[in-house]
Amino acid sequence: MEHGSFTDNSAATFSLTDEDHTIANAVRFTLNQDPRVTFCGYSIPHPSEARVNIRVQTTGDPAREVLKDACQNLMLMCRHVRCTFDKAVEDFKASNAVKALKIDSQDSSGDDSEESE
Amino acid sequence: MAEGAGEEKKKFSIWDLPDVPMGQLLPHLELQRSRVSCNKDAPIHTESIQYSGAYASMGINNSSRLDRFSNNFRVEVVRLNEDDMEFDMIGIDAAIANSFRRILIAELPTMAIEKVFIANNTSIIQDEVLAHRLGLVPIHVDPRLFYYLSENDQPNEKNTIVFKLHVQCKRGSPRITVKSDALKWLPNGSELVKETRNAASDSSSKPETYTYFSCSQETIPEFVKNLIIPKYPDIIIAKLGPGREIELEAHAVKGIGKTHAKWSPVATAWYRMLPEVVLLEDIEDDLAEELKSKCPVNVFDIEDLGKARRRRATVARPRACTLCRECIKGDDWEKRVALHRVKDHFIFTIESTGALPPEVLFTEAMKILEDECERVITELS
């Protein structure tokens, strides 16, 4: 739901239902990073009601487009974080496997030398 | 004459000074932007400067483009076990890290016991207390294999797991403790028969139970070899004296932590910013010994410089610092040691209760944030 003015669509308040700080703070962060935004903020009118008001004021671009771009940026950031995380976990597991193999081979070579003596 | 004097006065610009870096922040501003200074009384510069035009008057573009984020962002895994993991995220902002933490705690689905059908309970534990305790038992099953059960649905093999608990303590035998391994999985569904009004008409057909399983859950490929059991078999559920009995059936459904904490998949998940300890001046000999003994977690080490016979203090393990501020208590220590926190380096710890391994939990949390964003985008278009 968008509360704005018909004549000037560069400033609007978006009221999202079933949302809370989780997405509102993240979207507010990506909105702030956009150079077209002059003001952005969010508020929760009442904590018992799951509703968030996000206020966006821009330098001329329609506020709706800027908010959509911010959400897209957030999605891309998430995807990048996910890929990096998966790769880091795989690398960690691989290096641990290598370490375990090395320890095993060291142990077995130690046993062999003891047996030969 | 006046014009001559006017022409000789050149305009003075701060950028002409030789030691001002172009396009970068001055060092004290960079400290303000990227570090939280933990002083003796309170931390300062705690807010993150996100606004894209924050340093516009200096010609610095603070807006983050995705490519800059992609290049600078790193993840380093420190510890990864079956049940918990610790990893570092470098280059991300507190808003996003907090969103991940909130989703891990409250919005990832799990299976937990919701409805308990008690046939017989003569123990001293009240029915509702027993049901509450059963709900908190973590179940070792992947919640992604199940659907949510809404009010209009009937409980079937795709959205319910049925457990049975039947324990008895015979007269004359000592007290027994009922642990969570007494919960037996019923893959064929509920065995409690519903009472129907027309008993005569139902005599030929199978009696109606509380669940409507069309096939046994054992036939589902994921459960052929893995039984569904509680993750920890030694959780105490109740204690029975002689002559007491508990007979009940428990149905587990899918839910999220927001509704009730029993559906939270993490014991907890938390993050902290990387601590940074800076020695502002060289600390030698006695002062160095004093500094090393002050720290309760041994952050400092003494380095022997050998021939010069001066022993100097160094920061050996800044990551272990708990910011207890012991090293800056006392006179003059604030001039020698500075404590900071790096604003974009987060040390995340996730402890899973057992349904899913922690790295899978984090991946699912990110998927949920992406889905939420998509929902907002479709609402806007």
Short mmCIF file of C-alpha atoms in Angstrom, two decimals:
data_model
loop_
_atom_site.label_atom_id
_atom_site.label_comp_id
_atom_site.label_asym_id
_atom_site.label_seq_id
_atom_site.Cartn_x
_atom_site.Cartn_y
_atom_site.Cartn_z
CA MET A 1 0.00 0.00 0.00
CA GLU A 2 1.47 3.33 -1.04
CA HIS A 3 0.49 6.62 0.54
CA GLY A 4 1.73 9.40 -1.68
CA SER A 5 0.62 12.37 -3.69
CA PHE A 6 -0.79 12.17 -7.20
CA THR A 7 1.19 15.14 -8.43
CA ASP A 8 4.57 14.34 -6.90
CA ASN A 9 5.56 10.67 -6.93
CA SER A 10 9.09 11.17 -5.66
CA ALA A 11 8.04 10.92 -2.00
CA ALA A 12 5.80 8.23 -0.58
CA THR A 13 5.14 6.08 2.46
CA PHE A 14 4.77 2.34 1.83
CA SER A 15 2.76 0.36 4.33
CA LEU A 16 3.70 -3.35 4.33
CA THR A 17 1.65 -5.92 6.21
CA ASP A 18 3.03 -9.06 7.87
CA GLU A 19 6.51 -7.58 8.09
CA ASP A 20 8.74 -6.50 10.93
CA HIS A 21 12.25 -5.22 11.65
CA THR A 22 13.81 -8.18 9.86
CA ILE A 23 13.12 -6.95 6.36
CA ALA A 24 12.47 -3.28 7.16
CA ASN A 25 15.94 -2.58 8.55
CA ALA A 26 17.63 -4.47 5.72
CA VAL A 27 15.64 -2.57 3.06
CA ARG A 28 16.33 0.72 4.82
CA PHE A 29 20.07 -0.06 4.64
CA THR A 30 20.01 -0.73 0.90
CA LEU A 31 17.81 2.33 0.32
CA ASN A 32 20.33 4.53 2.10
CA GLN A 33 23.09 3.27 -0.16
CA ASP A 34 21.22 4.47 -3.27
CA PRO A 35 22.42 7.94 -4.31
CA ARG A 36 18.96 8.93 -5.56
CA VAL A 37 17.50 8.84 -2.05
CA THR A 38 17.36 12.00 0.06
CA PHE A 39 15.48 10.54 3.01
CA CYS A 40 14.43 7.09 4.07
CA GLY A 41 13.26 5.54 7.29
CA TYR A 42 10.87 2.99 8.70
CA SER A 43 8.55 2.86 11.68
CA ILE A 44 6.31 0.27 13.27
CA PRO A 45 3.02 1.98 14.25
CA HIS A 46 2.17 -0.60 16.93
CA PRO A 47 4.13 -3.65 18.03
CA SER A 48 1.06 -5.87 18.31
CA GLU A 49 0.20 -5.31 14.67
CA ALA A 50 2.60 -6.70 12.05
CA ARG A 51 2.76 -3.59 9.90
CA VAL A 52 5.73 -1.50 8.79
CA ASN A 53 5.69 2.00 7.25
CA ILE A 54 8.69 2.73 5.03
CA ARG A 55 9.13 6.39 4.03
CA VAL A 56 11.15 7.15 0.88
CA GLN A 57 11.96 10.58 -0.53
CA THR A 58 14.05 10.80 -3.67
CA THR A 59 15.71 13.40 -5.88
CA GLY A 60 13.03 13.14 -8.55
CA ASP A 61 12.74 9.45 -9.45
CA PRO A 62 9.43 7.76 -8.52
CA ALA A 63 9.70 6.42 -4.99
CA ARG A 64 8.16 3.09 -5.99
CA GLU A 65 10.93 2.39 -8.51
CA VAL A 66 13.64 3.31 -6.04
CA LEU A 67 12.16 0.97 -3.43
CA LYS A 68 11.92 -1.82 -5.97
CA ASP A 69 15.56 -1.30 -6.94
CA ALA A 70 16.58 -1.38 -3.29
CA CYS A 71 14.76 -4.70 -2.80
CA GLN A 72 16.44 -6.09 -5.90
CA ASN A 73 19.83 -5.02 -4.55
CA LEU A 74 19.06 -6.71 -1.27
CA MET A 75 18.14 -9.92 -3.08
CA LEU A 76 21.35 -9.85 -5.08
CA MET A 77 23.36 -9.23 -1.92
CA CYS A 78 21.68 -12.21 -0.25
CA ARG A 79 22.43 -14.42 -3.20
CA HIS A 80 26.06 -13.36 -3.20
CA VAL A 81 26.35 -13.98 0.55
CA ARG A 82 24.82 -17.43 0.08
CA CYS A 83 27.26 -18.38 -2.70
CA THR A 84 30.26 -17.12 -0.77
CA PHE A 85 29.11 -18.93 2.36
CA ASP A 86 28.55 -22.23 0.56
CA LYS A 87 31.96 -22.02 -1.04
CA ALA A 88 33.62 -21.22 2.29
CA VAL A 89 31.92 -24.19 3.97
CA GLU A 90 32.99 -26.51 1.16
CA ASP A 91 36.57 -25.27 1.34
CA PHE A 92 36.59 -25.73 5.10
CA LYS A 93 35.25 -29.27 4.87
CA ALA A 94 37.77 -30.13 2.14
CA SER A 95 40.70 -28.76 4.12
CA ASN A 96 39.52 -30.64 7.21
CA ALA A 97 39.30 -33.85 5.22
CA VAL A 98 42.84 -33.31 3.97
CA LYS A 99 44.04 -32.66 7.52
CA ALA A 100 42.35 -35.83 8.77
CA LEU A 101 44.01 -37.84 6.00
CA LYS A 102 47.40 -36.37 6.86
CA ILE A 103 46.99 -37.22 10.53
CA ASP A 104 45.91 -40.76 9.62
CA SER A 105 48.88 -41.28 7.32
CA GLN A 106 51.25 -39.93 9.95
CA ASP A 107 49.81 -42.28 12.54
CA SER A 108 50.03 -45.28 10.24
CA SER A 109 53.60 -44.47 9.16
CA GLY A 110 54.53 -44.11 12.85
CA ASP A 111 53.04 -47.54 13.56
CA ASP A 112 54.92 -49.05 10.61
CA SER A 113 58.23 -47.70 11.86
CA GLU A 114 57.51 -49.08 15.32
CA GLU A 115 56.64 -52.48 13.91
CA SER A 116 59.78 -52.63 11.84
CA GLU A 117 61.87 -51.96 14.90
CA MET B 1 46.74 49.38 -5.47
CA ALA B 2 43.78 47.67 -3.91
CA GLU B 3 43.28 45.60 -7.05
CA GLY B 4 46.91 44.53 -7.06
CA ALA B 5 46.57 43.33 -3.49
CA GLY B 6 43.37 41.48 -4.43
CA GLU B 7 45.07 39.68 -7.33
CA GLU B 8 47.95 38.55 -5.18
CA LYS B 9 45.61 36.82 -2.67
CA LYS B 10 45.16 33.28 -4.02
CA LYS B 11 42.25 31.11 -2.96
CA PHE B 12 43.41 28.60 -0.41
CA SER B 13 42.01 25.09 -0.65
CA ILE B 14 42.48 22.33 1.90
CA TRP B 15 43.09 19.85 -0.88
CA ASP B 16 46.32 21.65 -1.79
CA LEU B 17 47.96 20.67 1.45
CA PRO B 18 50.54 17.97 0.79
CA ASP B 19 49.42 15.31 3.28
CA VAL B 20 45.64 15.24 2.67
CA PRO B 21 44.71 12.06 0.80
CA MET B 22 42.52 12.64 -2.25
CA GLY B 23 39.36 10.62 -2.58
CA GLN B 24 39.83 9.00 0.82
CA LEU B 25 38.73 9.90 4.26
CA LEU B 26 41.11 11.51 6.71
CA PRO B 27 42.39 8.93 9.23
CA HIS B 28 40.36 10.15 12.19
CA LEU B 29 37.19 10.15 10.08
CA GLU B 30 37.99 6.68 8.77
CA LEU B 31 38.28 5.55 12.39
CA GLN B 32 34.91 7.11 13.13
CA ARG B 33 33.30 5.45 10.13
CA SER B 34 34.68 1.96 10.46
CA ARG B 35 35.27 1.40 14.17
CA VAL B 36 33.23 1.59 17.37
CA SER B 37 35.45 3.20 20.01
CA CYS B 38 34.90 1.43 23.32
CA ASN B 39 35.78 4.00 25.97
CA LYS B 40 35.81 3.50 29.70
CA ASP B 41 32.28 4.71 30.23
CA ALA B 42 30.45 3.89 27.01
CA PRO B 43 31.05 3.06 23.35
CA ILE B 44 30.88 5.90 20.81
CA HIS B 45 30.42 6.04 17.03
CA THR B 46 28.15 3.01 17.22
CA GLU B 47 25.84 3.93 14.33
CA SER B 48 26.86 2.77 10.88
CA ILE B 49 27.12 5.60 8.36
CA GLN B 50 24.99 4.25 5.56
CA TYR B 51 23.78 7.42 3.90
CA SER B 52 25.15 7.66 0.38
CA GLY B 53 25.75 11.38 0.62
CA ALA B 54 27.44 11.30 4.02
CA TYR B 55 30.87 12.49 2.94
CA ALA B 56 29.71 14.31 -0.19
CA SER B 57 31.35 17.59 0.83
CA MET B 58 34.72 15.86 0.68
CA GLY B 59 34.09 14.35 -2.70
CA ILE B 60 33.80 10.81 -1.41
CA ASN B 61 31.09 8.57 -2.75
CA ASN B 62 29.73 6.57 0.17
CA SER B 63 27.13 4.73 -1.87
CA SER B 64 27.93 1.07 -2.12
CA ARG B 65 27.66 -0.46 -5.50
CA LEU B 66 27.06 -4.17 -5.68
CA ASP B 67 30.37 -4.83 -7.40
CA ARG B 68 32.30 -3.17 -4.58
CA PHE B 69 30.36 -5.28 -2.07
CA SER B 70 30.94 -8.46 -4.08
CA ASN B 71 34.66 -7.84 -4.25
CA ASN B 72 35.14 -7.03 -0.59
CA PHE B 73 32.82 -9.56 1.00
CA ARG B 74 34.45 -12.64 2.57
CA VAL B 75 33.32 -15.55 4.70
CA GLU B 76 35.77 -17.56 6.80
CA VAL B 77 34.64 -20.65 8.67
CA VAL B 78 36.40 -21.13 11.99
CA ARG B 79 34.63 -24.16 13.43
CA LEU B 80 32.08 -26.54 11.94
CA ASN B 81 30.62 -29.47 13.89
CA GLU B 82 27.46 -31.45 13.54
CA ASP B 83 25.66 -29.20 15.99
CA ASP B 84 27.33 -25.81 15.96
CA MET B 85 29.45 -23.59 13.82
CA GLU B 86 31.39 -20.36 14.11
CA PHE B 87 32.25 -18.27 11.09
CA ASP B 88 33.31 -14.73 10.19
CA MET B 89 31.49 -12.43 7.77
CA ILE B 90 33.65 -9.54 6.62
CA GLY B 91 32.30 -6.64 4.63
CA ILE B 92 28.63 -6.80 5.57
CA ASP B 93 26.56 -4.32 7.55
CA ALA B 94 24.90 -4.81 10.92
CA ALA B 95 21.38 -4.44 9.45
CA ILE B 96 21.77 -7.49 7.22
CA ALA B 97 23.61 -9.54 9.87
CA ASN B 98 20.77 -8.83 12.30
CA SER B 99 18.19 -9.85 9.71
CA PHE B 100 19.93 -13.22 9.35
CA ARG B 101 20.00 -13.65 13.11
CA ARG B 102 16.31 -12.82 13.46
CA ILE B 103 15.37 -15.22 10.68
CA LEU B 104 17.49 -18.02 12.17
CA ILE B 105 15.73 -17.68 15.50
CA ALA B 106 12.14 -17.00 14.48
CA GLU B 107 11.36 -17.79 10.87
CA LEU B 108 12.95 -21.12 9.99
CA PRO B 109 10.45 -23.98 10.19
CA THR B 110 10.91 -27.13 12.27
CA MET B 111 8.78 -30.06 13.44
CA ALA B 112 7.62 -30.09 17.05
CA ILE B 113 4.87 -31.84 18.98
CA GLU B 114 1.72 -29.76 19.00
CA LYS B 115 -1.28 -31.96 19.87
CA VAL B 116 -1.10 -34.53 22.62
CA PHE B 117 -3.95 -37.05 22.98
CA ILE B 118 -3.74 -38.35 26.54
CA ALA B 119 -5.47 -41.66 27.10
CA ASN B 120 -4.26 -42.24 30.64
CA ASN B 121 -2.14 -40.14 32.96
CA THR B 122 -2.01 -41.16 36.60
CA SER B 123 1.42 -39.64 37.22
CA ILE B 124 2.00 -36.60 39.39
CA ILE B 125 2.88 -34.50 36.34
CA GLN B 126 -0.23 -32.62 35.22
CA ASP B 127 -1.55 -33.19 31.68
CA GLU B 128 -0.77 -29.72 30.43
CA VAL B 129 2.71 -29.68 31.94
CA LEU B 130 3.43 -33.05 30.33
CA ALA B 131 2.17 -31.78 26.97
CA HIS B 132 4.28 -28.64 27.29
CA ARG B 133 7.41 -30.66 28.00
CA LEU B 134 6.74 -32.97 25.06
CA GLY B 135 6.43 -29.95 22.77
CA LEU B 136 9.91 -28.76 23.69
CA VAL B 137 11.62 -32.05 22.75
CA PRO B 138 13.66 -31.54 19.53
CA ILE B 139 12.89 -34.05 16.79
CA HIS B 140 15.57 -35.30 14.42
CA VAL B 141 13.83 -34.88 11.07
CA ASP B 142 14.26 -32.58 8.08
CA PRO B 143 11.31 -30.16 8.16
CA ARG B 144 11.62 -29.47 4.44
CA LEU B 145 10.04 -32.86 3.74
CA PHE B 146 6.75 -31.83 5.32
CA TYR B 147 3.99 -29.36 4.57
CA TYR B 148 2.33 -26.97 6.96
CA LEU B 149 -0.90 -28.16 8.56
CA SER B 150 -3.59 -25.50 8.50
CA GLU B 151 -6.99 -25.62 10.16
CA ASN B 152 -8.78 -26.80 7.03
CA ASP B 153 -6.40 -29.66 6.33
CA GLN B 154 -6.70 -33.14 7.64
CA PRO B 155 -3.65 -34.58 9.34
CA ASN B 156 -2.01 -36.98 6.89
CA GLU B 157 1.39 -38.47 6.28
CA LYS B 158 2.65 -35.31 4.56
CA ASN B 159 2.11 -32.92 7.44
CA THR B 160 2.09 -34.91 10.68
CA ILE B 161 4.44 -37.18 12.61
CA VAL B 162 2.83 -39.41 15.23
CA PHE B 163 4.60 -40.58 18.38
CA LYS B 164 3.37 -42.88 21.10
CA LEU B 165 4.36 -42.98 24.74
CA HIS B 166 3.20 -45.82 26.97
CA VAL B 167 5.06 -46.27 30.24
CA GLN B 168 4.02 -48.03 33.36
CA CYS B 169 5.64 -48.38 36.75
CA LYS B 170 4.58 -51.61 38.41
CA ARG B 171 3.61 -51.73 42.06
CA GLY B 172 6.56 -52.72 44.20
CA SER B 173 9.21 -51.59 41.73
CA PRO B 174 11.23 -48.42 42.36
CA ARG B 175 10.45 -45.07 40.73
CA ILE B 176 11.30 -44.81 37.05
CA THR B 177 12.29 -41.82 34.98
CA VAL B 178 10.61 -41.42 31.62
CA LYS B 179 13.18 -40.19 29.11
CA SER B 180 12.64 -39.06 25.54
CA ASP B 181 13.76 -42.37 24.07
CA ALA B 182 10.43 -43.77 25.31
CA LEU B 183 8.70 -41.91 22.47
CA LYS B 184 8.05 -44.43 19.72
CA TRP B 185 7.44 -43.35 16.15
CA LEU B 186 4.23 -44.67 14.56
CA PRO B 187 4.82 -44.58 10.80
CA ASN B 188 1.29 -45.77 10.04
CA GLY B 189 -0.44 -42.93 11.79
CA SER B 190 -2.57 -42.63 14.83
CA GLU B 191 -3.80 -45.74 16.61
CA LEU B 192 -6.32 -44.00 18.83
CA VAL B 193 -9.81 -44.70 17.64
CA LYS B 194 -12.24 -41.80 17.38
CA GLU B 195 -15.60 -42.25 19.01
CA THR B 196 -18.33 -42.13 16.39
CA ARG B 197 -22.03 -41.89 17.04
CA ASN B 198 -23.22 -44.58 14.64
CA ALA B 199 -21.29 -47.59 15.87
CA ALA B 200 -23.33 -50.02 13.76
CA SER B 201 -22.52 -48.47 10.38
CA ASP B 202 -18.80 -48.52 11.02
CA SER B 203 -18.52 -52.14 12.02
CA SER B 204 -17.44 -53.28 8.54
CA SER B 205 -15.03 -50.46 7.69
CA LYS B 206 -11.74 -49.62 9.44
CA PRO B 207 -12.26 -47.61 12.63
CA GLU B 208 -11.61 -43.90 12.22
CA THR B 209 -8.52 -42.54 13.93
CA TYR B 210 -7.27 -39.03 14.50
CA THR B 211 -5.05 -39.03 11.41
CA TYR B 212 -5.75 -40.00 7.82
CA PHE B 213 -2.57 -41.61 6.57
CA SER B 214 -2.96 -42.94 3.04
CA CYS B 215 0.36 -44.74 3.11
CA SER B 216 2.91 -45.58 5.74
CA GLN B 217 5.61 -42.99 6.29
CA GLU B 218 8.17 -45.76 6.14
CA THR B 219 7.60 -45.99 2.42
CA ILE B 220 8.82 -42.45 1.89
CA PRO B 221 12.43 -42.85 0.67
CA GLU B 222 14.04 -40.52 3.19
CA PHE B 223 12.62 -42.46 6.13
CA VAL B 224 13.33 -45.98 4.92
CA LYS B 225 16.61 -46.22 6.80
CA ASN B 226 16.37 -43.31 9.25
CA LEU B 227 13.78 -43.66 11.93
CA ILE B 228 12.22 -40.46 13.16
CA ILE B 229 13.30 -40.13 16.76
CA PRO B 230 13.94 -37.30 19.18
CA LYS B 231 17.43 -35.95 18.68
CA TYR B 232 18.57 -36.52 22.26
CA PRO B 233 17.39 -39.77 23.90
CA ASP B 234 18.12 -38.71 27.46
CA ILE B 235 15.77 -35.77 27.98
CA ILE B 236 13.75 -36.37 31.14
CA ILE B 237 10.03 -36.02 30.41
CA ALA B 238 8.41 -37.30 33.58
CA LYS B 239 8.97 -39.42 36.66
CA LEU B 240 6.64 -42.24 37.67
CA GLY B 241 6.07 -43.67 41.12
CA PRO B 242 4.90 -47.26 41.67
CA GLY B 243 1.48 -48.04 40.26
CA ARG B 244 1.43 -45.00 37.92
CA GLU B 245 1.01 -45.03 34.18
CA ILE B 246 1.22 -42.65 31.21
CA GLU B 247 -0.37 -43.54 27.90
CA LEU B 248 -0.53 -40.87 25.22
CA GLU B 249 -0.17 -40.11 21.53
CA ALA B 250 1.63 -37.00 20.31
CA HIS B 251 1.27 -35.39 16.88
CA ALA B 252 4.11 -33.22 15.60
CA VAL B 253 3.54 -30.55 12.98
CA LYS B 254 5.58 -27.91 11.14
CA GLY B 255 5.78 -24.39 12.52
CA ILE B 256 8.04 -21.37 12.94
CA GLY B 257 9.66 -19.85 16.00
CA LYS B 258 7.47 -16.73 15.82
CA THR B 259 4.42 -18.74 16.86
CA HIS B 260 6.11 -20.62 19.68
CA ALA B 261 9.75 -21.01 20.68
CA LYS B 262 9.55 -24.81 20.50
CA TRP B 263 9.69 -24.45 16.70
CA SER B 264 12.98 -22.53 16.76
CA PRO B 265 15.68 -24.63 15.02
CA VAL B 266 18.60 -23.03 16.86
CA ALA B 267 19.43 -23.32 20.52
CA THR B 268 20.52 -19.81 19.86
CA ALA B 269 22.34 -17.83 17.18
CA TRP B 270 24.37 -14.74 17.94
CA TYR B 271 27.03 -12.49 16.49
CA ARG B 272 29.61 -10.07 17.80
CA MET B 273 31.85 -7.56 16.08
CA LEU B 274 35.57 -8.31 15.94
CA PRO B 275 37.38 -6.60 18.82
CA GLU B 276 40.52 -4.63 18.01
CA VAL B 277 43.08 -3.72 20.64
CA VAL B 278 45.57 -1.00 19.71
CA LEU B 279 48.58 -0.01 21.76
CA LEU B 280 48.92 3.74 21.38
CA GLU B 281 52.47 3.88 22.67
CA ASP B 282 55.23 1.40 23.41
CA ILE B 283 54.64 -0.31 26.71
CA GLU B 284 57.78 -1.75 28.24
CA ASP B 285 59.08 -3.66 31.21
CA ASP B 286 57.01 -3.23 34.38
CA LEU B 287 54.08 -1.65 32.63
CA ALA B 288 54.07 -4.51 30.16
CA GLU B 289 53.98 -7.08 32.96
CA GLU B 290 51.15 -5.19 34.61
CA LEU B 291 49.18 -5.06 31.37
CA LYS B 292 49.62 -8.76 30.73
CA SER B 293 48.45 -9.69 34.22
CA LYS B 294 45.46 -7.39 34.06
CA CYS B 295 43.80 -9.12 31.12
CA PRO B 296 41.60 -12.07 32.20
CA VAL B 297 41.69 -13.73 28.78
CA ASN B 298 45.41 -13.26 28.02
CA VAL B 299 45.11 -10.98 25.03
CA PHE B 300 48.57 -9.51 25.58
CA ASP B 301 51.96 -11.14 25.31
CA ILE B 302 55.40 -9.97 26.27
CA GLU B 303 57.92 -9.84 23.46
CA ASP B 304 61.57 -10.04 24.32
CA LEU B 305 63.68 -7.68 22.25
CA GLY B 306 66.83 -9.52 23.15
CA LYS B 307 69.98 -7.41 23.13
CA ALA B 308 68.32 -4.15 24.06
CA ARG B 309 66.92 -6.00 27.11
CA ARG B 310 63.60 -4.21 26.88
CA ARG B 311 60.50 -6.33 27.04
CA ARG B 312 57.60 -4.94 25.07
CA ALA B 313 53.94 -5.80 25.22
CA THR B 314 52.17 -6.93 22.06
CA VAL B 315 48.59 -7.82 21.24
CA ALA B 316 48.58 -11.57 20.61
CA ARG B 317 44.93 -12.65 20.65
CA PRO B 318 42.61 -9.71 20.00
CA ARG B 319 39.80 -12.04 18.95
CA ALA B 320 39.54 -13.46 22.46
CA CYS B 321 38.96 -10.02 23.97
CA THR B 322 35.70 -9.79 25.85
CA LEU B 323 35.91 -6.00 26.18
CA CYS B 324 35.85 -6.11 29.96
CA ARG B 325 37.88 -2.87 29.86
CA GLU B 326 40.25 -4.04 32.62
CA CYS B 327 43.18 -2.86 30.52
CA ILE B 328 41.93 0.74 30.43
CA LYS B 329 40.90 0.96 34.08
CA GLY B 330 43.20 2.89 36.33
CA ASP B 331 45.12 6.13 35.78
CA ASP B 332 46.63 6.89 32.38
CA TRP B 333 45.89 3.52 30.84
CA GLU B 334 43.43 5.12 28.41
CA LYS B 335 46.34 6.92 26.80
CA ARG B 336 48.21 3.70 26.25
CA VAL B 337 45.57 1.20 25.12
CA ALA B 338 42.62 1.80 22.82
CA LEU B 339 39.76 -0.67 22.40
CA HIS B 340 37.75 -0.73 19.20
CA ARG B 341 35.27 -2.94 17.42
CA VAL B 342 35.44 -3.35 13.65
CA LYS B 343 32.00 -2.40 12.32
CA ASP B 344 31.85 -4.68 9.32
CA HIS B 345 33.48 -7.85 10.67
CA PHE B 346 30.97 -10.15 12.38
CA ILE B 347 31.77 -13.36 14.24
CA PHE B 348 28.62 -15.45 13.90
CA THR B 349 27.92 -18.46 16.08
CA ILE B 350 25.02 -20.81 15.33
CA GLU B 351 24.05 -23.65 17.69
CA SER B 352 21.52 -26.00 16.14
CA THR B 353 19.09 -28.12 18.19
CA GLY B 354 19.59 -30.98 15.77
CA ALA B 355 16.88 -30.93 13.10
CA LEU B 356 19.23 -29.53 10.47
CA PRO B 357 23.01 -29.00 10.47
CA PRO B 358 24.00 -25.36 11.08
CA GLU B 359 25.36 -24.61 7.60
CA VAL B 360 22.09 -25.75 6.06
CA LEU B 361 20.21 -23.55 8.54
CA PHE B 362 22.12 -20.47 7.45
CA THR B 363 21.55 -21.21 3.76
CA GLU B 364 17.83 -21.65 4.39
CA ALA B 365 17.74 -18.36 6.32
CA MET B 366 19.19 -16.52 3.33
CA LYS B 367 16.66 -18.15 1.03
CA ILE B 368 13.88 -16.92 3.30
CA LEU B 369 15.21 -13.34 3.19
CA GLU B 370 15.34 -13.54 -0.60
CA ASP B 371 11.75 -14.79 -0.69
CA GLU B 372 10.61 -11.96 1.54
CA CYS B 373 12.25 -9.43 -0.78
CA GLU B 374 10.53 -11.00 -3.74
CA ARG B 375 7.23 -10.78 -1.94
CA VAL B 376 7.74 -7.08 -1.34
CA ILE B 377 8.71 -6.54 -4.98
CA THR B 378 5.61 -8.32 -6.28
CA GLU B 379 3.42 -6.36 -3.90
CA LEU B 380 4.89 -3.15 -5.26
CA SER B 381 4.50 -3.99 -8.93
#
